[in-house]
Coordinates of C-alpha atoms and ligand atoms in Angstrom, one line a residue:
M1 CA 0.1 0.0 0.0
T2 CA 1.1 3.4 -0.9
R3 CA 2.4 5.6 2.0
L4 CA 3.5 9.2 2.3
N5 CA 6.0 10.8 4.2
I6 CA 6.1 14.3 5.5
A7 CA 9.2 16.2 6.7
I8 CA 8.7 18.6 9.6
Q9 CA 11.3 20.6 11.9
K10 CA 12.8 18.2 14.5
S11 CA 12.9 21.0 17.0
G12 CA 12.5 25.0 16.7
R13 CA 9.5 27.2 16.4
M14 CA 7.5 25.3 14.0
H15 CA 7.5 21.9 15.5
D16 CA 4.8 22.1 18.1
D17 CA 2.4 23.8 15.6
C18 CA 3.1 21.1 12.9
M19 CA 2.4 18.3 15.7
V20 CA -1.0 19.9 17.0
L21 CA -2.1 20.5 13.4
L22 CA -1.4 16.8 12.3
R23 CA -3.1 15.5 15.3
D24 CA -6.0 17.7 14.7
C25 CA -6.3 16.1 11.4
G26 CA -6.9 12.8 13.0
L27 CA -3.4 11.4 13.0
R28 CA -2.3 9.4 15.9
I29 CA 1.4 10.4 16.5
E30 CA 3.5 9.0 19.5
T31 CA 5.8 11.5 21.0
V32 CA 9.2 9.6 21.1
S33 CA 12.1 12.1 21.7
D34 CA 15.3 11.5 19.6
Q35 CA 13.6 9.7 16.8
L36 CA 14.0 10.5 13.1
K37 CA 11.0 8.9 11.9
T38 CA 7.6 7.8 13.3
S39 CA 4.6 6.2 11.7
A40 CA 1.3 7.7 12.3
G41 CA -1.9 5.9 12.9
G42 CA -5.1 7.0 11.2
F43 CA -3.6 7.8 7.9
P44 CA -0.7 6.0 5.7
L45 CA 1.9 8.7 6.8
D46 CA 5.5 8.6 8.1
I47 CA 6.8 11.6 9.8
L48 CA 10.4 12.5 9.1
Y49 CA 11.9 14.9 12.1
L50 CA 14.8 16.9 10.3
R51 CA 16.8 20.1 10.6
N52 CA 14.8 23.0 9.2
G53 CA 17.6 23.8 7.0
D54 CA 18.0 20.4 5.4
I55 CA 14.2 20.0 4.6
P56 CA 14.2 21.9 1.3
E57 CA 16.9 19.8 -0.3
Y58 CA 15.3 16.4 1.1
L59 CA 12.0 17.6 -0.4
Q60 CA 13.5 18.5 -3.8
D61 CA 15.3 15.3 -3.9
G62 CA 12.2 13.2 -3.2
V63 CA 13.4 11.9 0.1
A64 CA 10.3 13.6 1.6
D65 CA 7.3 13.6 -0.4
I66 CA 5.7 16.6 1.4
A67 CA 6.9 19.0 4.2
I68 CA 5.9 21.8 6.2
L69 CA 8.4 24.7 5.9
G70 CA 8.5 28.5 6.2
E71 CA 8.2 30.4 2.9
N72 CA 11.5 32.2 3.9
T73 CA 13.3 29.0 4.0
V74 CA 12.2 27.8 0.5
I75 CA 12.9 31.3 -0.9
E76 CA 16.4 31.4 0.7
K77 CA 17.4 28.0 -0.6
G78 CA 16.0 28.7 -4.1
S79 CA 14.2 25.2 -3.8
R80 CA 12.4 23.8 -6.8
V81 CA 9.3 22.5 -4.8
T82 CA 5.6 23.1 -5.0
G83 CA 3.7 25.4 -2.6
L84 CA 0.3 23.6 -1.8
L85 CA -1.4 25.3 1.2
P86 CA -0.6 28.3 3.6
L87 CA -1.2 27.2 7.1
G88 CA -1.5 30.5 8.9
F89 CA 1.1 30.0 11.7
S90 CA 4.8 30.9 12.0
K91 CA 4.0 34.3 10.4
C92 CA 7.0 36.6 10.1
R93 CA 8.8 39.1 8.0
L94 CA 12.3 39.3 6.7
S95 CA 13.5 42.7 7.5
I96 CA 16.4 45.0 7.2
A97 CA 17.0 46.8 10.5
V98 CA 19.7 49.4 11.6
P99 CA 20.9 50.8 15.0
Q100 CA 18.6 53.6 16.4
K101 CA 19.5 57.1 15.5
S102 CA 21.9 55.9 12.7
G103 CA 20.5 58.4 10.1
Y104 CA 18.8 55.9 7.9
E105 CA 16.8 57.6 5.0
D106 CA 16.6 55.0 2.3
L107 CA 18.5 51.8 1.2
R108 CA 21.4 53.9 -0.2
F109 CA 22.4 54.2 3.3
F110 CA 24.0 50.8 2.9
E111 CA 26.0 51.7 -0.2
G112 CA 29.6 50.5 0.6
K113 CA 28.4 49.3 4.1
R114 CA 28.1 45.8 5.6
I115 CA 24.9 43.8 6.4
A116 CA 24.9 40.8 8.6
T117 CA 22.4 38.1 7.8
S118 CA 21.6 34.3 7.8
Y119 CA 19.6 35.1 4.4
P120 CA 22.4 36.1 2.0
R121 CA 20.6 35.0 -1.1
T122 CA 17.4 36.7 -0.5
L123 CA 19.1 39.8 0.6
A124 CA 21.5 39.8 -2.3
K125 CA 18.7 39.7 -4.7
Y126 CA 16.7 42.5 -2.9
L127 CA 19.8 44.8 -3.0
R128 CA 20.4 44.0 -6.6
D129 CA 16.7 44.7 -7.6
K130 CA 17.0 48.1 -5.8
G131 CA 20.5 48.9 -7.4
V132 CA 22.4 49.1 -4.0
T133 CA 25.8 47.7 -3.6
A134 CA 26.6 46.6 0.0
E135 CA 28.6 43.8 1.5
I136 CA 26.9 40.8 2.8
H137 CA 28.3 39.2 5.9
Q138 CA 26.7 36.0 6.5
I139 CA 26.3 34.6 10.2
S140 CA 24.2 31.7 11.3
G141 CA 22.6 33.0 14.6
S142 CA 22.4 36.1 16.8
V143 CA 22.5 38.2 13.7
E144 CA 20.9 41.1 16.1
I145 CA 24.1 41.7 17.9
A146 CA 26.2 42.3 14.8
P147 CA 25.9 46.0 14.8
H148 CA 26.8 46.6 18.3
I149 CA 30.1 44.5 18.1
G150 CA 31.1 46.5 15.1
L151 CA 30.6 43.4 12.7
A152 CA 28.1 45.4 10.3
D153 CA 26.2 48.4 10.0
G154 CA 22.7 46.9 9.8
I155 CA 21.1 43.5 9.8
C156 CA 18.7 41.6 7.6
D157 CA 16.6 39.0 9.8
L158 CA 13.4 37.6 10.6
V159 CA 10.8 39.6 12.8
S160 CA 8.0 38.3 14.4
S161 CA 6.8 40.5 17.3
G162 CA 9.7 42.9 16.9
N163 CA 10.9 42.4 20.5
T164 CA 14.5 41.1 19.6
L165 CA 15.0 44.3 17.4
F166 CA 13.6 46.6 20.3
Q167 CA 15.8 45.0 23.0
N168 CA 18.9 45.2 20.7
K169 CA 18.0 49.1 20.0
L170 CA 17.6 48.4 16.3
E171 CA 14.9 49.8 13.9
E172 CA 13.1 47.9 11.3
K173 CA 13.5 49.9 8.0
E174 CA 12.7 47.6 4.9
V175 CA 10.6 44.6 4.8
I176 CA 11.7 42.3 2.2
L177 CA 9.2 39.6 2.4
H178 CA 6.4 38.2 4.5
S179 CA 6.3 34.7 5.2
Q180 CA 4.3 31.9 7.1
A181 CA 4.3 28.1 7.1
W182 CA 3.3 26.2 4.1
V183 CA 2.7 22.7 3.0
Y184 CA 5.1 22.1 0.1
A185 CA 5.4 18.8 -2.0
N186 CA 8.1 17.4 -4.2
N187 CA 7.6 18.2 -7.8
E188 CA 7.5 14.7 -9.1
L189 CA 5.0 12.7 -7.0
D190 CA 3.2 9.8 -8.6
A191 CA -0.6 9.6 -9.0
D192 CA -0.9 7.5 -5.9
K193 CA 1.0 9.8 -3.8
K194 CA -0.9 13.0 -5.4
A195 CA -4.2 11.1 -4.1
L196 CA -3.0 10.7 -0.7
V197 CA -1.7 14.3 -0.6
D198 CA -5.3 15.5 -1.6
Q199 CA -6.7 13.5 1.2
L200 CA -4.4 15.0 3.6
L201 CA -4.9 18.6 2.5
F202 CA -8.6 18.0 2.7
R203 CA -8.2 17.1 6.3
I204 CA -5.8 20.3 6.9
K205 CA -8.3 22.5 5.4
A206 CA -11.2 21.3 7.3
T207 CA -9.2 21.8 10.4
L208 CA -7.9 25.2 9.6
E209 CA -11.4 26.4 8.6
A210 CA -12.8 25.1 11.9
R211 CA -10.1 27.0 13.8
K212 CA -11.3 30.3 12.1
N213 CA -14.9 29.9 13.0
K214 CA -17.1 29.4 16.0
Y215 CA -20.5 27.9 16.6
I216 CA -23.3 30.1 18.0
L217 CA -26.5 29.5 19.6
L218 CA -28.7 32.0 21.0
N219 CA -32.3 32.8 22.1
A220 CA -34.2 35.6 20.3
P221 CA -37.7 37.2 20.6
K222 CA -39.3 36.6 17.2
A223 CA -39.9 40.3 16.9
S224 CA -36.1 40.7 16.7
L225 CA -35.4 37.9 14.4
D226 CA -34.8 39.9 11.2
K227 CA -32.6 42.1 12.9
I228 CA -30.5 39.1 14.5
I229 CA -30.1 37.4 11.2
S230 CA -28.9 40.4 9.4
I231 CA -26.0 40.8 12.0
L232 CA -25.0 37.0 11.8
P233 CA -22.4 36.6 9.0
G234 CA -23.0 32.7 8.7
I235 CA -22.0 30.4 6.3
K236 CA -25.5 30.1 4.8
S237 CA -28.7 31.1 6.4
P238 CA -29.0 30.4 10.3
T239 CA -30.9 27.4 11.6
I240 CA -34.0 28.8 13.4
L241 CA -35.9 26.4 16.0
P242 CA -39.0 27.4 17.8
L243 CA -38.7 27.4 21.7
A244 CA -41.3 26.0 24.2
I245 CA -42.1 29.8 25.3
E246 CA -44.3 31.3 23.0
G247 CA -42.8 34.2 20.8
W248 CA -39.2 33.0 21.2
C249 CA -36.9 31.0 18.9
S250 CA -33.4 29.5 19.0
V251 CA -31.1 30.7 16.4
H252 CA -27.9 28.6 15.3
S253 CA -25.1 30.0 13.0
V254 CA -21.3 29.8 12.5
I255 CA -19.3 33.1 13.0
P256 CA -15.8 33.9 12.0
E257 CA -13.4 34.1 15.1
K258 CA -12.2 37.4 13.9
E259 CA -15.5 39.3 14.0
F260 CA -16.5 37.4 17.2
W261 CA -16.7 40.3 19.7
E262 CA -18.3 42.9 17.3
V263 CA -21.1 40.3 16.4
I264 CA -21.8 39.3 20.1
D265 CA -22.0 43.0 21.2
A266 CA -24.4 43.7 18.3
L267 CA -26.4 40.5 19.0
K268 CA -26.9 41.5 22.5
Q269 CA -28.1 45.0 21.6
A270 CA -30.7 43.3 19.2
G271 CA -32.3 41.4 21.9
A272 CA -30.5 38.1 21.8
E273 CA -30.3 36.1 25.2
G274 CA -28.5 33.0 26.5
I275 CA -25.7 33.3 23.9
L276 CA -23.6 30.0 23.7
V277 CA -20.3 29.9 21.8
I278 CA -18.7 26.6 20.9
P279 CA -15.5 25.7 19.3
I280 CA -15.8 23.7 16.0
E281 CA -13.7 20.6 15.7
K282 CA -13.8 20.2 11.9
M283 CA -15.5 22.2 9.1
V284 CA -16.3 20.6 5.8
S285 CA -17.8 22.9 3.0
Ligands
AMP1 P1 10.7 38.6 17.6 O1 11.5 38.9 18.6 O2 9.4 37.9 17.9 O3 10.6 39.6 16.4 O4 11.5 37.5 16.7 C1 12.7 37.7 16.3 C2 13.7 36.5 16.4 O5 13.0 35.3 16.3 C3 14.9 36.5 15.6 O6 16.0 36.0 16.1 C4 14.4 35.5 14.3 O7 15.4 35.0 13.6 C5 13.5 34.6 15.0 N1 12.1 34.5 14.4 C6 11.1 35.2 14.2 N2 10.0 34.5 13.6 C7 10.7 33.4 13.0 C8 10.0 32.3 12.2 N3 8.9 32.4 11.8 N4 10.7 31.2 12.0 C9 12.1 31.2 12.5 N5 12.6 32.1 13.2 C10 12.1 33.2 13.5

């Protein structure tokens, strides 16, 4: 029987989010530390735990069929792989930053100067496109300290909350790219593996969709029903059920997580009572 394998980070920022996602997709995965490969229950899938920087090459060479990777890594490595689905986590940006009060006005600041980064390829292309000639100093970690020890005039690094820049008295000046985790695939999967990938993507999409929404139940006086229905941004029309009390009904719908508080406030003002909000486990449209 055909089996698929997926490469994920062995450790690091994305590891936990990947494990939660795969488990939410119904895969039974044992946590065994120091293991390179495990087999999942509930789906014909093996999981390869690899170093982040090694995954693009294994994927391109077909050692892994699919992988969860940050876009930033795939772009930096110039990997020939196929992006299948953005996952909405591990969001960050690759930015250029300089020490506070360095008199930076635009990128020409770096003409003839030095930038420290772990992303030399992406940075070189950016500078080339902008017509700026600067020296790129490649370092593999703690990029943010480079300006303070006289190693560089600025840095190019991943920024998420911006705390690291702030703590190191650096200011973000240029955003080179925005990145998040994606499912990527090897470019030459056979038909059987592609069919398995489609099944897995179906599960992932249903899981991600469910995370973005909440199920809502409320009681409403029939007189306010039109108003309440107009407030609900549901997937189709809400379900309306009569209550035992005359003149009242129960309204069921699905609302997007990001509109949650605004919708709840508006519903209360429109006369809704006994509002229940329930997480959705899977959502298949
Ligand atoms: P922050 O302080 O939240 O802006 O995070 C910045 C630090 O975390 C830098 O050292 C980055 O290299 C690293 N970082 C931020 N986001 C990511 C990411 N998505 N993947 C890997 N490293 C990241």
